[in-house]
């Protein structure tokens, strides 16, 4: 690829490209070009598919996806759905119970970002929302304790539950999980650390009495929840009872004579309302880095290059006659720290030879990012498996589309 | 909600409630790929209000139809992404269990 020689012509073609892209209508002959795939010149193809990371700032970061962008050149830039389906690939690199790392090739940043936003904010989970405190003589204030309880990840499948009806509907077994916490540090005992394993699941619903009316002999006293049948009877909870995912989260510390007695109700929600309902520790993506050596880097400069890179992207290979050459072995590990193209200020101004050599690092190495290859990493809090999380996120985007389509028709 | 001229149906602004960048950017991307679209963009009038304005201008087709087609394309893309991802995860799982069996 001859990219090192045409810097001036690149800039001219780029300006021409931009003015045509904004221009507007598509000439008729474009429509007739469907069967003839016209290709872009190499340097334009490079601008379209790669972000070039220079030492000061990245270039060509915008994905040029307007269908008439290259109309003056006679190239159809529109991506039909079947082209997308053919070119799209997913490769899973790492998959455990808690996180997944996979590559998505052939997708646009707009959609990858939509998936990331939905994963963080719109996939529902269960988290503690209402805390009824009967007794709290510890040093931790009521609201602080309730806040900490809300942040505990709960191991319950949100698909089995409905959203709570906040307009005053009843809290029944279809939308609430009830936990109880009762810890008492007796005088004379050493201090107790209250951890999340102290939360006990109540399958029969709340046990705290809500009303002031005297209970009759026939009817049960009215509590804060009205469970018709208990959760125990449901087989789905038999093997996997709802419980905190991590049992070693410290909630409070009690000294002698202090007691905490409370009931916590967990409901379904999404991360947009409060971050406690976010199912991921975090989810992020980065574009695949591409490191290209424009010219051969040999001997001492090769050794220097290999030692400069902290991510071990380069390696030495022997090319015979005692000469060594640098080679890119692990471009995926590149973190774009730009150490390899940084010019070090030489302390000794008189040593001109070395200064001239270092000035050429920028021309020797081209750091790029591939615009449509995303390395996605999802770290789950543990309640839902990360591959199920991604599938749910895609389903939610589909539901949004459907909602808009029905509104339009 | 569609705001546009009653006589010229090829240009209009769609005001969507309860949406944000997540959906608007994706649908703007699919609309830009459509050769019938001359201009497409979205804006959020105020960040405190959950509303997005999507502007679509076409070469003659009604903007409403083009937007519907864009949403359909996005839905089909999502379904394809989902099936490809599930297949890739299954392949990874079977290849990993296959390795374990070989070692044993």
GROMACS .gro file of C-alpha atoms in nm:
model
  513
    1UNK     CA    1   0.000   0.000   0.000
    2UNK     CA    2   0.158   0.327  -0.105
    3UNK     CA    3   0.037   0.569   0.159
    4UNK     CA    4   0.359   0.744   0.241
    5UNK     CA    5   0.380   0.950  -0.076
    6UNK     CA    6   0.046   1.121  -0.136
    7UNK     CA    7  -0.020   1.346   0.162
    8UNK     CA    8  -0.111   1.651  -0.050
    9UNK     CA    9  -0.344   1.463  -0.283
   10UNK     CA   10  -0.518   1.307   0.021
   11UNK     CA   11  -0.608   1.648   0.156
   12UNK     CA   12  -0.741   1.766  -0.181
   13UNK     CA   13  -0.956   1.457  -0.228
   14UNK     CA   14  -1.084   1.487   0.128
   15UNK     CA   15  -1.201   1.848   0.078
   16UNK     CA   16  -1.371   1.755  -0.247
   17UNK     CA   17  -1.536   1.463  -0.071
   18UNK     CA   18  -1.677   1.676   0.209
   19UNK     CA   19  -1.824   1.937  -0.022
   20UNK     CA   20  -1.996   1.673  -0.230
   21UNK     CA   21  -2.131   1.487   0.069
   22UNK     CA   22  -2.313   1.795   0.197
   23UNK     CA   23  -2.433   1.890  -0.157
   24UNK     CA   24  -2.759   1.693  -0.154
   25UNK     CA   25  -2.937   1.492  -0.426
   26UNK     CA   26  -2.819   1.167  -0.577
   27UNK     CA   27  -2.764   1.160  -0.958
   28UNK     CA   28  -2.979   0.913  -1.150
   29UNK     CA   29  -2.687   0.713  -1.282
   30UNK     CA   30  -2.610   0.602  -0.925
   31UNK     CA   31  -2.923   0.392  -0.928
   32UNK     CA   32  -2.804   0.215  -1.239
   33UNK     CA   33  -2.476   0.129  -1.075
   34UNK     CA   34  -2.625  -0.133  -0.844
   35UNK     CA   35  -2.476  -0.424  -1.034
   36UNK     CA   36  -2.136  -0.267  -1.089
   37UNK     CA   37  -1.951  -0.235  -0.758
   38UNK     CA   38  -1.735   0.074  -0.806
   39UNK     CA   39  -1.451   0.092  -0.558
   40UNK     CA   40  -1.309   0.394  -0.388
   41UNK     CA   41  -0.947   0.492  -0.437
   42UNK     CA   42  -0.720   0.337  -0.176
   43UNK     CA   43  -0.655   0.651   0.022
   44UNK     CA   44  -1.027   0.734   0.047
   45UNK     CA   45  -1.101   0.379   0.150
   46UNK     CA   46  -0.843   0.425   0.425
   47UNK     CA   47  -1.014   0.744   0.546
   48UNK     CA   48  -1.350   0.576   0.538
   49UNK     CA   49  -1.258   0.262   0.731
   50UNK     CA   50  -0.978   0.368   0.965
   51UNK     CA   51  -0.930   0.631   1.234
   52UNK     CA   52  -0.570   0.750   1.204
   53UNK     CA   53  -0.432   0.831   1.550
   54UNK     CA   54  -0.163   1.097   1.521
   55UNK     CA   55   0.045   1.220   1.809
   56UNK     CA   56  -0.175   1.527   1.861
   57UNK     CA   57  -0.527   1.407   1.781
   58UNK     CA   58  -0.713   1.135   1.588
   59UNK     CA   59  -0.813   1.203   1.226
   60UNK     CA   60  -1.113   1.088   1.023
   61UNK     CA   61  -1.313   0.986   1.330
   62UNK     CA   62  -1.655   1.037   1.169
   63UNK     CA   63  -1.812   0.730   1.012
   64UNK     CA   64  -1.913   0.849   0.665
   65UNK     CA   65  -2.246   0.673   0.631
   66UNK     CA   66  -2.449   0.919   0.420
   67UNK     CA   67  -2.555   0.718   0.116
   68UNK     CA   68  -2.462   0.988  -0.134
   69UNK     CA   69  -2.128   1.075   0.022
   70UNK     CA   70  -1.919   0.962  -0.273
   71UNK     CA   71  -2.178   1.044  -0.537
   72UNK     CA   72  -1.944   1.259  -0.746
   73UNK     CA   73  -1.704   0.966  -0.772
   74UNK     CA   74  -1.982   0.737  -0.887
   75UNK     CA   75  -1.962   0.514  -0.580
   76UNK     CA   76  -2.275   0.407  -0.396
   77UNK     CA   77  -2.214   0.438  -0.023
   78UNK     CA   78  -2.546   0.292   0.086
   79UNK     CA   79  -2.533  -0.029   0.288
   80UNK     CA   80  -2.822  -0.255   0.213
   81UNK     CA   81  -2.955  -0.489   0.477
   82UNK     CA   82  -2.834  -0.801   0.300
   83UNK     CA   83  -2.482  -0.658   0.277
   84UNK     CA   84  -2.489  -0.602   0.650
   85UNK     CA   85  -2.615  -0.953   0.719
   86UNK     CA   86  -2.342  -1.103   0.504
   87UNK     CA   87  -2.057  -0.902   0.649
   88UNK     CA   88  -2.154  -0.906   1.015
   89UNK     CA   89  -1.957  -1.144   1.239
   90UNK     CA   90  -1.933  -1.210   1.612
   91UNK     CA   91  -1.637  -1.385   1.775
   92UNK     CA   92  -1.641  -1.468   2.144
   93UNK     CA   93  -1.295  -1.439   2.299
   94UNK     CA   94  -1.363  -1.499   2.669
   95UNK     CA   95  -1.675  -1.614   2.850
   96UNK     CA   96  -1.711  -1.679   3.223
   97UNK     CA   97  -2.003  -1.659   3.465
   98UNK     CA   98  -1.933  -1.297   3.535
   99UNK     CA   99  -1.795  -1.140   3.220
  100UNK     CA  100  -1.776  -1.184   2.847
  101UNK     CA  101  -1.543  -1.036   2.584
  102UNK     CA  102  -1.646  -1.063   2.223
  103UNK     CA  103  -1.572  -0.897   1.890
  104UNK     CA  104  -1.842  -0.747   1.670
  105UNK     CA  105  -1.723  -0.694   1.314
  106UNK     CA  106  -1.915  -0.496   1.054
  107UNK     CA  107  -2.136  -0.286   1.280
  108UNK     CA  108  -2.162   0.089   1.320
  109UNK     CA  109  -2.068   0.282   1.635
  110UNK     CA  110  -2.423   0.419   1.662
  111UNK     CA  111  -2.568   0.073   1.719
  112UNK     CA  112  -2.279  -0.050   1.935
  113UNK     CA  113  -2.328   0.254   2.156
  114UNK     CA  114  -2.703   0.191   2.167
  115UNK     CA  115  -2.635  -0.160   2.300
  116UNK     CA  116  -2.392  -0.024   2.559
  117UNK     CA  117  -2.641   0.240   2.678
  118UNK     CA  118  -2.922  -0.014   2.702
  119UNK     CA  119  -2.702  -0.258   2.896
  120UNK     CA  120  -2.618   0.006   3.154
  121UNK     CA  121  -2.955   0.177   3.188
  122UNK     CA  122  -3.248  -0.019   3.052
  123UNK     CA  123  -3.215  -0.390   3.125
  124UNK     CA  124  -3.432  -0.460   3.433
  125UNK     CA  125  -3.317  -0.630   3.754
  126UNK     CA  126  -3.443  -0.674   4.110
  127UNK     CA  127  -3.316  -0.452   4.390
  128UNK     CA  128  -3.434  -0.357   4.737
  129UNK     CA  129  -3.654  -0.048   4.722
  130UNK     CA  130  -3.863  -0.026   5.041
  131UNK     CA  131  -3.714  -0.088   5.384
  132UNK     CA  132  -3.943  -0.108   5.688
  133UNK     CA  133  -3.727  -0.053   5.995
  134UNK     CA  134  -3.867  -0.184   6.322
  135UNK     CA  135  -3.562  -0.123   6.536
  136UNK     CA  136  -3.224   0.034   6.462
  137UNK     CA  137  -3.005   0.117   6.760
  138UNK     CA  138  -2.678   0.084   6.567
  139UNK     CA  139  -2.443   0.366   6.474
  140UNK     CA  140  -2.547   0.350   6.108
  141UNK     CA  141  -2.834   0.588   6.035
  142UNK     CA  142  -3.163   0.448   5.895
  143UNK     CA  143  -3.129   0.609   5.556
  144UNK     CA  144  -2.765   0.512   5.514
  145UNK     CA  145  -2.848   0.151   5.600
  146UNK     CA  146  -3.142   0.153   5.357
  147UNK     CA  147  -2.919   0.297   5.084
  148UNK     CA  148  -2.662   0.024   5.137
  149UNK     CA  149  -2.931  -0.244   5.127
  150UNK     CA  150  -3.054  -0.108   4.794
  151UNK     CA  151  -2.714  -0.145   4.633
  152UNK     CA  152  -2.682  -0.520   4.709
  153UNK     CA  153  -2.714  -0.726   4.387
  154UNK     CA  154  -2.998  -0.977   4.423
  155UNK     CA  155  -2.984  -1.315   4.254
  156UNK     CA  156  -3.337  -1.329   4.113
  157UNK     CA  157  -3.455  -1.353   3.755
  158UNK     CA  158  -3.643  -1.029   3.675
  159UNK     CA  159  -3.839  -1.200   3.395
  160UNK     CA  160  -4.043  -1.386   3.661
  161UNK     CA  161  -4.165  -1.059   3.812
  162UNK     CA  162  -4.372  -0.763   3.704
  163UNK     CA  163  -4.304  -0.396   3.750
  164UNK     CA  164  -4.458  -0.256   4.069
  165UNK     CA  165  -4.769  -0.051   4.013
  166UNK     CA  166  -4.664   0.269   4.180
  167UNK     CA  167  -5.014   0.414   4.171
  168UNK     CA  168  -5.098   0.224   4.486
  169UNK     CA  169  -5.154  -0.126   4.356
  170UNK     CA  170  -5.102  -0.413   4.589
  171UNK     CA  171  -4.761  -0.560   4.658
  172UNK     CA  172  -4.809  -0.926   4.592
  173UNK     CA  173  -4.584  -1.214   4.512
  174UNK     CA  174  -4.583  -1.117   4.144
  175UNK     CA  175  -4.385  -0.801   4.200
  176UNK     CA  176  -4.210  -0.814   4.538
  177UNK     CA  177  -3.943  -1.021   4.708
  178UNK     CA  178  -3.933  -0.985   5.086
  179UNK     CA  179  -3.617  -1.017   5.295
  180UNK     CA  180  -3.574  -0.992   5.669
  181UNK     CA  181  -3.274  -0.882   5.871
  182UNK     CA  182  -3.261  -0.925   6.247
  183UNK     CA  183  -2.926  -0.901   6.422
  184UNK     CA  184  -2.869  -0.834   6.789
  185UNK     CA  185  -2.535  -0.793   6.959
  186UNK     CA  186  -2.587  -0.904   7.319
  187UNK     CA  187  -2.406  -0.717   7.594
  188UNK     CA  188  -2.089  -0.899   7.683
  189UNK     CA  189  -2.038  -1.038   7.332
  190UNK     CA  190  -1.767  -0.902   7.101
  191UNK     CA  191  -1.862  -0.664   6.818
  192UNK     CA  192  -2.057  -0.810   6.526
  193UNK     CA  193  -2.008  -0.726   6.157
  194UNK     CA  194  -2.341  -0.753   5.978
  195UNK     CA  195  -2.281  -0.900   5.634
  196UNK     CA  196  -2.528  -0.954   5.350
  197UNK     CA  197  -2.566  -1.322   5.433
  198UNK     CA  198  -2.779  -1.212   5.730
  199UNK     CA  199  -3.064  -1.127   5.491
  200UNK     CA  200  -3.322  -1.406   5.510
  201UNK     CA  201  -3.577  -1.460   5.235
  202UNK     CA  202  -3.943  -1.468   5.349
  203UNK     CA  203  -4.140  -1.671   5.096
  204UNK     CA  204  -4.470  -1.598   5.269
  205UNK     CA  205  -4.449  -1.224   5.239
  206UNK     CA  206  -4.419  -0.953   5.494
  207UNK     CA  207  -4.453  -1.029   5.863
  208UNK     CA  208  -4.489  -0.675   5.993
  209UNK     CA  209  -4.842  -0.571   6.086
  210UNK     CA  210  -4.962  -0.271   5.883
  211UNK     CA  211  -5.302  -0.177   6.019
  212UNK     CA  212  -5.410  -0.068   6.363
  213UNK     CA  213  -5.732  -0.267   6.349
  214UNK     CA  214  -5.752  -0.563   6.579
  215UNK     CA  215  -5.713  -0.888   6.388
  216UNK     CA  216  -6.020  -1.111   6.387
  217UNK     CA  217  -5.995  -1.471   6.475
  218UNK     CA  218  -6.082  -1.573   6.117
  219UNK     CA  219  -5.881  -1.337   5.901
  220UNK     CA  220  -5.508  -1.292   5.901
  221UNK     CA  221  -5.368  -0.957   6.019
  222UNK     CA  222  -5.302  -0.718   5.730
  223UNK     CA  223  -4.933  -0.683   5.657
  224UNK     CA  224  -4.741  -0.465   5.416
  225UNK     CA  225  -4.774  -0.720   5.139
  226UNK     CA  226  -5.067  -0.935   5.037
  227UNK     CA  227  -4.924  -1.263   4.919
  228UNK     CA  228  -5.191  -1.502   4.801
  229UNK     CA  229  -4.979  -1.811   4.785
  230UNK     CA  230  -4.628  -1.833   4.912
  231UNK     CA  231  -4.325  -1.839   4.691
  232UNK     CA  232  -4.226  -2.179   4.826
  233UNK     CA  233  -4.497  -2.342   4.624
  234UNK     CA  234  -4.347  -2.217   4.301
  235UNK     CA  235  -4.098  -2.466   4.163
  236UNK     CA  236  -3.889  -2.200   3.996
  237UNK     CA  237  -3.767  -2.086   4.335
  238UNK     CA  238  -3.700  -2.435   4.464
  239UNK     CA  239  -3.347  -2.469   4.331
  240UNK     CA  240  -3.255  -2.104   4.325
  241UNK     CA  241  -3.410  -1.908   4.609
  242UNK     CA  242  -3.374  -1.530   4.582
  243UNK     CA  243  -3.075  -1.419   4.787
  244UNK     CA  244  -2.796  -1.163   4.767
  245UNK     CA  245  -2.542  -1.263   4.505
  246UNK     CA  246  -2.238  -1.184   4.721
  247UNK     CA  247  -2.268  -1.299   5.082
  248UNK     CA  248  -1.975  -1.102   5.220
  249UNK     CA  249  -2.089  -0.743   5.169
  250UNK     CA  250  -2.054  -0.554   5.497
  251UNK     CA  251  -2.377  -0.369   5.583
  252UNK     CA  252  -2.317  -0.243   5.938
  253UNK     CA  253  -2.114  -0.302   6.250
  254UNK     CA  254  -2.280  -0.351   6.589
  255UNK     CA  255  -2.138  -0.291   6.931
  256UNK     CA  256  -2.269  -0.458   7.246
  257UNK     CA  257  -2.637  -0.386   7.311
  258UNK     CA  258  -2.715  -0.264   6.957
  259UNK     CA  259  -2.981  -0.422   6.741
  260UNK     CA  260  -3.112  -0.398   6.385
  261UNK     CA  261  -3.452  -0.538   6.292
  262UNK     CA  262  -3.592  -0.459   5.949
  263UNK     CA  263  -3.780  -0.592   5.650
  264UNK     CA  264  -3.662  -0.514   5.295
  265UNK     CA  265  -3.883  -0.540   4.987
  266UNK     CA  266  -3.714  -0.585   4.648
  267UNK     CA  267  -3.889  -0.478   4.327
  268UNK     CA  268  -3.813  -0.471   3.955
  269UNK     CA  269  -3.667  -0.157   3.800
  270UNK     CA  270  -3.425  -0.021   3.539
  271UNK     CA  271  -3.093   0.159   3.573
  272UNK     CA  272  -3.239   0.486   3.439
  273UNK     CA  273  -3.439   0.532   3.759
  274UNK     CA  274  -3.155   0.446   3.997
  275UNK     CA  275  -2.814   0.292   3.942
  276UNK     CA  276  -2.888   0.010   4.188
  277UNK     CA  277  -3.100  -0.152   3.917
  278UNK     CA  278  -2.814  -0.163   3.665
  279UNK     CA  279  -2.734  -0.529   3.583
  280UNK     CA  280  -2.372  -0.465   3.479
  281UNK     CA  281  -2.076  -0.361   3.686
  282UNK     CA  282  -1.996  -0.186   3.363
  283UNK     CA  283  -2.003  -0.251   2.990
  284UNK     CA  284  -1.762  -0.095   2.745
  285UNK     CA  285  -1.625  -0.129   2.395
  286UNK     CA  286  -1.314  -0.020   2.209
  287UNK     CA  287  -1.226  -0.024   1.842
  288UNK     CA  288  -0.969  -0.276   1.722
  289UNK     CA  289  -0.625  -0.112   1.707
  290UNK     CA  290  -0.413  -0.159   1.395
  291UNK     CA  291  -0.041  -0.087   1.402
  292UNK     CA  292   0.137  -0.063   1.068
  293UNK     CA  293   0.509  -0.017   1.013
  294UNK     CA  294   0.548   0.202   0.705
  295UNK     CA  295   0.912   0.115   0.650
  296UNK     CA  296   1.143  -0.152   0.781
  297UNK     CA  297   1.273  -0.083   1.129
  298UNK     CA  298   1.606  -0.260   1.171
  299UNK     CA  299   1.887  -0.321   1.419
  300UNK     CA  300   1.922  -0.072   1.707
  301UNK     CA  301   1.603   0.111   1.619
  302UNK     CA  302   1.415  -0.219   1.627
  303UNK     CA  303   1.546  -0.295   1.974
  304UNK     CA  304   1.455   0.054   2.090
  305UNK     CA  305   1.103   0.017   1.952
  306UNK     CA  306   1.046  -0.315   2.122
  307UNK     CA  307   1.163  -0.179   2.455
  308UNK     CA  308   0.954   0.139   2.427
  309UNK     CA  309   0.616  -0.024   2.393
  310UNK     CA  310   0.463  -0.108   2.737
  311UNK     CA  311   0.199  -0.337   2.588
  312UNK     CA  312   0.449  -0.557   2.402
  313UNK     CA  313   0.299  -0.497   2.061
  314UNK     CA  314   0.630  -0.538   1.875
  315UNK     CA  315   0.881  -0.818   1.859
  316UNK     CA  316   1.216  -0.882   1.694
  317UNK     CA  317   1.271  -1.125   1.413
  318UNK     CA  318   1.600  -1.222   1.254
  319UNK     CA  319   1.635  -1.164   0.883
  320UNK     CA  320   1.971  -1.327   0.842
  321UNK     CA  321   2.327  -1.186   0.827
  322UNK     CA  322   2.299  -1.082   1.191
  323UNK     CA  323   2.037  -0.815   1.117
  324UNK     CA  324   1.715  -0.783   1.315
  325UNK     CA  325   1.382  -0.636   1.217
  326UNK     CA  326   1.083  -0.527   1.422
  327UNK     CA  327   0.746  -0.689   1.363
  328UNK     CA  328   0.395  -0.622   1.491
  329UNK     CA  329   0.283  -0.933   1.679
  330UNK     CA  330   0.001  -0.826   1.907
  331UNK     CA  331  -0.179  -0.520   1.772
  332UNK     CA  332  -0.488  -0.602   1.977
  333UNK     CA  333  -0.304  -0.525   2.301
  334UNK     CA  334  -0.220  -0.171   2.192
  335UNK     CA  335  -0.365   0.083   2.435
  336UNK     CA  336  -0.276   0.383   2.212
  337UNK     CA  337  -0.038   0.527   2.470
  338UNK     CA  338   0.158   0.665   2.171
  339UNK     CA  339   0.492   0.594   2.347
  340UNK     CA  340   0.631   0.457   2.021
  341UNK     CA  341   0.577   0.779   1.828
  342UNK     CA  342   0.655   1.023   2.104
  343UNK     CA  343   0.957   1.246   2.041
  344UNK     CA  344   1.184   1.254   2.340
  345UNK     CA  345   1.352   1.589   2.399
  346UNK     CA  346   1.720   1.523   2.368
  347UNK     CA  347   1.925   1.665   2.656
  348UNK     CA  348   2.233   1.704   2.446
  349UNK     CA  349   2.148   1.952   2.167
  350UNK     CA  350   2.476   1.884   1.989
  351UNK     CA  351   2.392   1.522   1.916
  352UNK     CA  352   2.213   1.597   1.590
  353UNK     CA  353   2.222   1.245   1.446
  354UNK     CA  354   2.003   1.093   1.717
  355UNK     CA  355   1.760   1.387   1.715
  356UNK     CA  356   1.701   1.345   1.343
  357UNK     CA  357   1.639   0.972   1.378
  358UNK     CA  358   1.381   1.023   1.658
  359UNK     CA  359   1.189   1.279   1.451
  360UNK     CA  360   1.108   1.004   1.206
  361UNK     CA  361   0.917   0.780   1.449
  362UNK     CA  362   0.589   0.940   1.348
  363UNK     CA  363   0.649   0.856   0.983
  364UNK     CA  364   0.759   0.500   1.052
  365UNK     CA  365   0.464   0.383   1.260
  366UNK     CA  366   0.099   0.438   1.175
  367UNK     CA  367  -0.140   0.386   1.466
  368UNK     CA  368  -0.493   0.326   1.347
  369UNK     CA  369  -0.830   0.202   1.467
  370UNK     CA  370  -1.063  -0.008   1.254
  371UNK     CA  371  -1.394   0.180   1.249
  372UNK     CA  372  -1.633  -0.112   1.233
  373UNK     CA  373  -1.460  -0.370   1.455
  374UNK     CA  374  -1.560  -0.341   1.822
  375UNK     CA  375  -1.417  -0.532   2.116
  376UNK     CA  376  -1.709  -0.543   2.357
  377UNK     CA  377  -1.662  -0.631   2.724
  378UNK     CA  378  -1.957  -0.685   2.959
  379UNK     CA  379  -1.901  -0.736   3.333
  380UNK     CA  380  -2.217  -0.856   3.504
  381UNK     CA  381  -2.293  -0.806   3.875
  382UNK     CA  382  -2.380  -1.174   3.877
  383UNK     CA  383  -2.759  -1.179   3.886
  384UNK     CA  384  -2.792  -1.242   3.512
  385UNK     CA  385  -2.539  -1.421   3.291
  386UNK     CA  386  -2.360  -1.176   3.055
  387UNK     CA  387  -2.468  -1.344   2.731
  388UNK     CA  388  -2.832  -1.333   2.843
  389UNK     CA  389  -2.778  -0.964   2.926
  390UNK     CA  390  -2.665  -0.881   2.573
  391UNK     CA  391  -2.955  -1.073   2.421
  392UNK     CA  392  -3.196  -0.883   2.646
  393UNK     CA  393  -3.042  -0.551   2.544
  394UNK     CA  394  -3.088  -0.629   2.173
  395UNK     CA  395  -3.449  -0.732   2.240
  396UNK     CA  396  -3.513  -0.400   2.414
  397UNK     CA  397  -3.386  -0.207   2.109
  398UNK     CA  398  -3.618  -0.415   1.890
  399UNK     CA  399  -3.909  -0.331   2.119
  400UNK     CA  400  -3.831   0.039   2.089
  401UNK     CA  401  -3.840   0.013   1.708
  402UNK     CA  402  -4.169  -0.171   1.722
  403UNK     CA  403  -4.321   0.092   1.949
  404UNK     CA  404  -4.227   0.369   1.708
  405UNK     CA  405  -4.358   0.173   1.409
  406UNK     CA  406  -4.697   0.119   1.573
  407UNK     CA  407  -4.711   0.486   1.667
  408UNK     CA  408  -4.645   0.588   1.309
  409UNK     CA  409  -4.904   0.363   1.150
  410UNK     CA  410  -4.614   1.318   1.633
  411UNK     CA  411  -4.536   1.439   1.286
  412UNK     CA  412  -4.479   1.806   1.210
  413UNK     CA  413  -4.473   1.884   0.842
  414UNK     CA  414  -4.650   2.039   0.546
  415UNK     CA  415  -4.986   1.892   0.442
  416UNK     CA  416  -4.901   1.928   0.073
  417UNK     CA  417  -4.535   1.823   0.071
  418UNK     CA  418  -4.509   1.488   0.247
  419UNK     CA  419  -4.142   1.430   0.171
  420UNK     CA  420  -4.007   1.652   0.445
  421UNK     CA  421  -4.113   1.641   0.809
  422UNK     CA  422  -3.999   1.636   1.169
  423UNK     CA  423  -4.102   1.354   1.399
  424UNK     CA  424  -4.124   1.432   1.768
  425UNK     CA  425  -4.081   1.113   1.975
  426UNK     CA  426  -4.162   1.099   2.346
  427UNK     CA  427  -3.969   0.884   2.598
  428UNK     CA  428  -3.671   0.839   2.368
  429UNK     CA  429  -3.311   0.952   2.385
  430UNK     CA  430  -2.979   0.912   2.203
  431UNK     CA  431  -2.998   0.534   2.227
  432UNK     CA  432  -3.277   0.493   1.977
  433UNK     CA  433  -3.244   0.822   1.786
  434UNK     CA  434  -2.879   0.776   1.686
  435UNK     CA  435  -2.942   0.418   1.568
  436UNK     CA  436  -3.242   0.516   1.355
  437UNK     CA  437  -3.053   0.816   1.216
  438UNK     CA  438  -2.777   0.577   1.108
  439UNK     CA  439  -3.016   0.340   0.928
  440UNK     CA  440  -3.194   0.632   0.761
  441UNK     CA  441  -2.867   0.775   0.632
  442UNK     CA  442  -2.793   0.446   0.459
  443UNK     CA  443  -3.120   0.468   0.264
  444UNK     CA  444  -3.063   0.612  -0.085
  445UNK     CA  445  -3.403   0.785  -0.080
  446UNK     CA  446  -3.298   1.014   0.205
  447UNK     CA  447  -3.135   1.350   0.129
  448UNK     CA  448  -3.113   1.475   0.487
  449UNK     CA  449  -3.153   1.308   0.823
  450UNK     CA  450  -3.068   1.425   1.171
  451UNK     CA  451  -3.192   1.429   1.527
  452UNK     CA  452  -3.181   1.674   1.814
  453UNK     CA  453  -3.284   1.678   2.177
  454UNK     CA  454  -3.464   2.007   2.252
  455UNK     CA  455  -3.392   1.998   2.626
  456UNK     CA  456  -3.204   1.733   2.825
  457UNK     CA  457  -3.448   1.742   3.114
  458UNK     CA  458  -3.737   1.653   2.886
  459UNK     CA  459  -3.749   1.302   2.739
  460UNK     CA  460  -3.816   1.407   2.382
  461UNK     CA  461  -3.628   1.365   2.051
  462UNK     CA  462  -3.692   1.545   1.721
  463UNK     CA  463  -3.597   1.343   1.410
  464UNK     CA  464  -3.586   1.540   1.084
  465UNK     CA  465  -3.622   1.342   0.759
  466UNK     CA  466  -3.609   1.486   0.406
  467UNK     CA  467  -3.644   1.249   0.111
  468UNK     CA  468  -3.625   1.255  -0.267
  469UNK     CA  469  -4.003   1.231  -0.304
  470UNK     CA  470  -4.130   0.940  -0.096
  471UNK     CA  471  -4.341   1.031   0.209
  472UNK     CA  472  -4.110   1.083   0.506
  473UNK     CA  473  -4.339   0.875   0.726
  474UNK     CA  474  -4.291   0.568   0.506
  475UNK     CA  475  -3.916   0.616   0.493
  476UNK     CA  476  -3.896   0.641   0.872
  477UNK     CA  477  -4.104   0.327   0.908
  478UNK     CA  478  -3.874   0.145   0.668
  479UNK     CA  479  -3.573   0.268   0.864
  480UNK     CA  480  -3.720   0.130   1.188
  481UNK     CA  481  -3.798  -0.200   1.016
  482UNK     CA  482  -3.440  -0.223   0.891
  483UNK     CA  483  -3.312  -0.153   1.241
  484UNK     CA  484  -3.535  -0.427   1.380
  485UNK     CA  485  -3.410  -0.677   1.124
  486UNK     CA  486  -3.050  -0.576   1.197
  487UNK     CA  487  -3.108  -0.635   1.569
  488UNK     CA  488  -3.259  -0.975   1.505
  489UNK     CA  489  -2.961  -1.069   1.291
  490UNK     CA  490  -2.719  -0.944   1.557
  491UNK     CA  491  -2.899  -1.149   1.819
  492UNK     CA  492  -2.896  -1.472   1.618
  493UNK     CA  493  -2.530  -1.430   1.519
  494UNK     CA  494  -2.433  -1.361   1.880
  495UNK     CA  495  -2.621  -1.662   2.015
  496UNK     CA  496  -2.464  -1.885   1.754
  497UNK     CA  497  -2.117  -1.754   1.837
  498UNK     CA  498  -2.171  -1.811   2.211
  499UNK     CA  499  -2.293  -2.166   2.148
  500UNK     CA  500  -1.994  -2.237   1.925
  501UNK     CA  501  -1.761  -2.103   2.193
  502UNK     CA  502  -1.927  -2.315   2.462
  503UNK     CA  503  -1.909  -2.634   2.258
  504UNK     CA  504  -1.549  -2.572   2.155
  505UNK     CA  505  -1.451  -2.513   2.518
  506UNK     CA  506  -1.620  -2.831   2.643
  507UNK     CA  507  -1.462  -3.016   2.351
  508UNK     CA  508  -1.116  -2.901   2.464
  509UNK     CA  509  -1.184  -3.012   2.819
  510UNK     CA  510  -1.290  -3.353   2.701
  511UNK     CA  511  -0.976  -3.387   2.492
  512UNK     CA  512  -0.752  -3.303   2.785
  513UNK     CA  513  -0.925  -3.557   3.008
   0.00000   0.00000   0.00000
